[in-house]
Amino acid sequence: MSLITLTTDFGTKDHFVGAVKGAIYTELADAKIVDITHEISPFNITETAYILKNSYKSFPKGTIHIVGVDSELSFDNKHIALELDGHYFVCPDNGLISMIASEIQPTKIVEINIHDRIESSFPVLDVFVQVACFIARGGNLTVIGKEISDYKKLIEIQPKANQTHTQIIGGVLYIDNYGNIITNISKKMFQDVGKGRKFKVNASRYSFEKIYNKYNEIVGNNTKDKNRFDGNKLALFNSAGYLEIAIYRSNLKTVGGASSLLGLEYRDPIIIDFFNDSKPEFTTLS
């Protein structure tokens, strides 16, 4: 049985998702299809990269991931298929793969070249499905494309440290369903640059001098009156290992979310300042 995942910005109102699934079943009647999400913000490559990076590892090796975001073929937006970390990805070469490949290099990448055999205005349906099903049947990547050595890098999702390593300049990468703000600053980068120093996280006009390990740490030992913490803002490193600005027990219909309450949106800057005073007044992660 072949396992194929779908990640798109198609939404669920239109026929696109159903058509893609139908095409897969036509090619592979015993395929198993898993929807990662179809609610990516339209054409949002960084959001796609974040979601894909934090979901693909949960699937077994050999899974084929079709990614349909900003997938229209053009001179600057080729179509690629690659093997990485035991998984296969069929996607546009628009930079979305660079967030995953920044840590694990692809084993093989090919530029898909079957377009001259397929007339298509819907490449996810007509091209990506054909490629994914070919791989699922045991086909070699080099049959459906010429091998290439590189892929497009998405520079904007990479945070930077200044030369003196007293500051990390990052930004808002993703806003989740709770309105929490996910930044592009990883726990590893924070530790490598900060080296245990005091710090201040600056997000718009708000700042944070403590980073928690999990949401309910903000409550501490106040178990009898923990509801009074609802709506408090906090910073933590989330399960994906990225700095997150959150509202404790946020609800967009009641207390609101970090994005709305703090006035932060996609791409807004998040800056961490480090201080050389060694007195440990602020909490860092071990």
Coordinates of C-alpha atoms in Angstrom, one line a residue:
M1 CA 0.0 0.0 0.0
S2 CA 1.4 3.4 -1.0
L3 CA 1.1 6.3 1.5
I4 CA 0.7 9.7 -0.1
T5 CA 0.2 13.0 1.7
L6 CA -1.3 16.2 0.4
T7 CA -0.4 19.8 1.5
T8 CA -2.1 22.6 -0.4
D9 CA -3.6 26.0 -0.2
F10 CA -6.7 24.8 -2.1
G11 CA -9.2 25.0 0.8
T12 CA -12.1 22.5 0.9
K13 CA -14.9 24.5 -0.7
D14 CA -13.8 23.9 -4.3
H15 CA -13.4 20.6 -6.3
F16 CA -9.6 20.7 -6.4
V17 CA -8.8 18.4 -3.4
G18 CA -11.4 15.8 -4.5
A19 CA -10.1 15.8 -8.0
V20 CA -6.5 15.2 -6.9
K21 CA -7.6 12.3 -4.7
G22 CA -9.6 10.9 -7.5
A23 CA -6.7 11.0 -9.9
I24 CA -4.5 9.2 -7.4
Y25 CA -7.0 6.4 -6.9
T26 CA -7.3 6.1 -10.7
E27 CA -3.6 5.5 -10.9
L28 CA -3.3 3.5 -7.6
A29 CA -6.5 2.0 -6.4
D30 CA -4.8 0.8 -3.1
A31 CA -3.2 4.1 -2.3
K32 CA -3.7 5.5 1.2
I33 CA -4.0 9.3 1.1
V34 CA -3.5 11.6 4.2
D35 CA -4.4 15.3 4.2
I36 CA -1.8 17.2 6.1
T37 CA -3.7 20.5 5.4
H38 CA -5.5 22.3 2.7
E39 CA -5.7 25.5 4.7
I40 CA -2.3 27.1 3.9
S41 CA -2.7 30.8 3.4
P42 CA -2.8 31.3 -0.4
F43 CA 0.7 31.2 -1.9
N44 CA 2.3 31.3 1.5
I45 CA 5.6 29.4 1.0
T46 CA 7.0 29.9 4.5
E47 CA 3.8 28.7 6.2
T48 CA 4.0 25.6 3.9
A49 CA 7.6 25.0 4.8
Y50 CA 6.9 25.2 8.6
I51 CA 3.9 22.9 8.5
L52 CA 5.7 20.4 6.2
K53 CA 8.9 20.3 8.3
N54 CA 6.9 19.6 11.4
S55 CA 4.6 16.9 10.0
Y56 CA 6.6 14.8 7.5
K57 CA 8.7 13.0 10.1
S58 CA 5.6 11.5 11.7
F59 CA 5.0 9.4 8.6
P60 CA 6.9 6.2 7.8
K61 CA 9.9 6.2 5.5
G62 CA 8.9 5.9 1.9
T63 CA 5.9 8.2 2.2
I64 CA 5.4 10.5 -0.8
H65 CA 4.4 14.1 -0.1
I66 CA 2.7 16.1 -2.8
V67 CA 2.9 19.8 -2.1
G68 CA 0.6 22.1 -4.0
V69 CA 1.3 25.7 -3.0
D70 CA 2.4 28.3 -5.6
S71 CA 2.8 25.4 -8.0
E72 CA 2.1 27.0 -11.4
L73 CA 5.0 26.1 -13.7
S74 CA 7.2 29.0 -15.0
F75 CA 10.8 29.8 -15.8
D76 CA 11.4 30.8 -12.2
N77 CA 9.2 28.1 -10.7
K78 CA 10.3 24.7 -11.8
H79 CA 8.8 21.4 -10.6
I80 CA 11.0 19.1 -8.7
A81 CA 10.9 15.6 -7.0
L82 CA 13.4 14.7 -4.4
E83 CA 14.3 12.1 -1.8
L84 CA 15.2 13.4 1.6
D85 CA 15.4 11.7 5.0
G86 CA 13.8 8.5 3.5
H87 CA 10.8 10.5 2.2
Y88 CA 9.9 11.7 -1.2
F89 CA 8.6 15.2 -2.1
V90 CA 6.9 16.3 -5.3
C91 CA 6.6 20.1 -5.2
P92 CA 7.5 23.4 -6.9
D93 CA 11.0 24.6 -6.6
N94 CA 9.9 27.9 -5.0
G95 CA 12.0 27.7 -1.8
L96 CA 9.6 25.7 0.4
I97 CA 11.9 22.7 0.6
S98 CA 14.8 24.8 2.0
M99 CA 13.5 24.9 5.6
I100 CA 13.6 21.1 5.7
A101 CA 16.8 20.7 3.7
S102 CA 18.6 23.3 5.9
E103 CA 19.2 20.4 8.4
I104 CA 19.1 17.3 6.2
Q105 CA 20.4 17.4 2.7
P106 CA 18.4 15.7 -0.1
T107 CA 19.8 12.3 -1.3
K108 CA 18.7 13.1 -4.9
I109 CA 16.8 15.9 -6.6
V110 CA 15.4 15.9 -10.1
E111 CA 13.8 18.6 -12.2
I112 CA 10.6 17.1 -13.5
N113 CA 10.6 17.0 -17.3
I114 CA 7.4 15.2 -18.3
H115 CA 5.4 18.3 -19.0
D116 CA 5.8 18.0 -22.8
R117 CA 3.9 14.7 -22.5
I118 CA 1.1 16.2 -20.4
E119 CA -1.1 19.1 -21.3
S120 CA -2.0 20.8 -18.0
S121 CA -3.3 23.9 -16.4
F122 CA -3.5 22.2 -13.1
P123 CA 0.0 20.7 -12.4
V124 CA -0.8 19.2 -9.0
L125 CA -3.5 17.1 -10.6
D126 CA -1.9 16.3 -13.9
V127 CA 1.9 16.3 -13.2
F128 CA 2.4 15.8 -9.5
V129 CA 0.0 12.9 -9.2
Q130 CA 1.6 11.1 -12.2
V131 CA 5.1 11.6 -10.6
A132 CA 3.9 10.5 -7.1
C133 CA 2.2 7.4 -8.4
F134 CA 5.3 6.5 -10.5
I135 CA 7.5 6.7 -7.4
A136 CA 4.9 4.7 -5.4
R137 CA 5.2 1.9 -8.0
G138 CA 9.0 1.8 -7.4
G139 CA 10.0 4.1 -10.2
N140 CA 13.4 5.8 -10.2
L141 CA 13.5 9.6 -9.9
T142 CA 15.8 10.0 -12.9
V143 CA 13.2 8.6 -15.2
I144 CA 10.9 11.5 -14.7
G145 CA 13.5 14.3 -14.6
K146 CA 17.1 15.3 -15.0
E147 CA 19.2 15.2 -11.8
I148 CA 20.1 18.6 -10.4
S149 CA 22.4 19.5 -7.5
D150 CA 20.6 22.4 -5.9
Y151 CA 17.2 23.9 -5.1
K152 CA 15.9 27.4 -4.5
K153 CA 16.7 28.9 -1.1
L154 CA 14.2 30.9 0.8
I155 CA 16.3 33.5 2.5
E156 CA 13.5 35.3 4.4
I157 CA 12.9 32.3 6.7
Q158 CA 16.4 32.4 8.1
P159 CA 17.0 34.5 11.2
K160 CA 20.3 36.3 11.6
A161 CA 22.7 37.0 14.5
N162 CA 24.7 40.2 14.4
Q163 CA 28.5 40.1 14.2
T164 CA 29.0 40.6 18.0
H165 CA 26.4 37.9 18.8
T166 CA 24.5 40.3 21.1
Q167 CA 21.3 40.1 19.0
I168 CA 19.2 37.7 16.9
I169 CA 16.9 39.3 14.3
G170 CA 14.1 37.0 13.3
G171 CA 10.4 37.4 12.4
V172 CA 6.9 35.9 12.5
L173 CA 6.9 32.8 10.4
Y174 CA 3.4 31.4 11.1
I175 CA 0.3 32.2 13.0
D176 CA -1.5 29.0 14.3
N177 CA -5.2 28.2 14.8
Y178 CA -5.1 29.7 18.3
G179 CA -3.6 33.0 17.2
N180 CA -0.2 32.1 18.6
I181 CA 2.8 33.5 16.9
I182 CA 5.5 31.1 15.7
T183 CA 8.9 32.8 14.9
N184 CA 11.7 31.5 12.8
I185 CA 14.1 31.5 15.8
S186 CA 15.0 28.0 16.9
K187 CA 15.9 26.9 20.4
K188 CA 19.2 25.7 19.1
M189 CA 20.1 29.1 17.6
F190 CA 18.9 30.8 20.8
Q191 CA 21.2 28.6 22.9
D192 CA 24.2 28.8 20.4
V193 CA 24.1 32.6 20.3
G194 CA 22.9 33.4 23.8
K195 CA 25.3 30.9 25.7
G196 CA 23.3 31.3 28.9
R197 CA 23.3 35.1 29.0
K198 CA 20.4 37.3 30.1
F199 CA 18.1 38.3 27.3
K200 CA 15.1 40.2 26.3
V201 CA 12.7 39.1 23.5
N202 CA 11.2 42.2 21.8
A203 CA 7.9 41.7 19.9
S204 CA 6.4 44.9 18.7
R205 CA 6.0 47.1 21.8
Y206 CA 6.0 44.1 24.1
S207 CA 9.0 42.4 25.7
F208 CA 9.6 39.1 27.4
E209 CA 12.4 38.3 29.9
K210 CA 11.5 34.7 30.5
I211 CA 11.0 31.8 28.2
Y212 CA 8.9 28.8 29.4
N213 CA 9.2 25.1 28.5
K214 CA 5.5 24.7 28.2
Y215 CA 2.3 26.7 28.4
N216 CA 1.1 25.8 31.9
E217 CA 4.4 26.7 33.5
I218 CA 3.1 30.2 33.7
V219 CA 0.6 29.0 36.3
G220 CA 3.3 27.6 38.6
N221 CA 2.0 26.3 41.9
N222 CA -1.2 28.4 41.7
T223 CA -3.4 25.5 41.0
K224 CA -6.4 26.8 43.0
D225 CA -6.7 30.0 41.1
K226 CA -5.1 29.0 37.7
N227 CA -8.0 30.6 35.7
R228 CA -6.7 34.0 36.5
F229 CA -3.8 33.4 34.2
D230 CA -6.1 32.9 31.2
G231 CA -5.2 35.6 28.6
N232 CA -1.7 36.2 30.0
K233 CA 1.0 36.5 27.3
L234 CA 4.1 34.3 27.4
A235 CA 7.1 33.2 25.4
L236 CA 8.1 29.5 25.0
F237 CA 9.9 27.1 22.7
N238 CA 7.2 25.0 21.2
S239 CA 7.2 21.3 20.4
A240 CA 8.8 22.0 17.0
G241 CA 11.7 23.8 18.7
Y242 CA 10.8 27.4 17.6
L243 CA 10.3 30.5 19.7
E244 CA 6.5 31.1 20.1
I245 CA 4.7 34.1 21.5
A246 CA 1.4 32.9 23.0
I247 CA -1.6 33.8 25.1
Y248 CA -2.3 31.3 27.8
R249 CA -5.4 29.3 27.0
S250 CA -6.1 31.6 24.1
N251 CA -9.5 31.7 22.4
L252 CA -9.9 33.9 19.4
K253 CA -13.6 34.3 20.3
T254 CA -13.0 35.3 24.0
V255 CA -9.6 36.3 25.4
G256 CA -8.1 36.7 21.8
G257 CA -4.9 35.4 20.4
A258 CA -1.3 36.7 20.5
S259 CA -1.5 37.9 16.9
S260 CA -4.6 40.1 17.5
L261 CA -3.8 41.2 21.1
L262 CA -0.1 42.1 20.4
G263 CA -0.8 43.4 16.9
L264 CA 1.7 41.1 15.2
E265 CA 1.4 39.7 11.7
Y266 CA 3.3 37.5 9.3
R267 CA 6.9 38.8 8.7
D268 CA 6.8 41.3 11.5
P269 CA 10.3 41.4 13.3
I270 CA 11.0 39.6 16.5
I271 CA 14.4 40.6 18.1
I272 CA 16.3 39.0 21.0
D273 CA 18.9 41.1 22.7
F274 CA 21.5 39.4 24.9
F275 CA 23.4 41.0 27.7
N276 CA 26.8 40.2 29.1
D277 CA 26.0 40.8 32.8
S278 CA 26.3 37.2 34.1
K279 CA 23.9 37.5 37.0
P280 CA 21.1 35.1 36.2
E281 CA 18.0 37.3 36.7
F282 CA 16.2 35.8 33.7
T283 CA 15.3 32.3 33.0
T284 CA 16.9 30.5 30.1
L285 CA 16.4 26.9 28.9
S286 CA 18.9 24.2 29.8

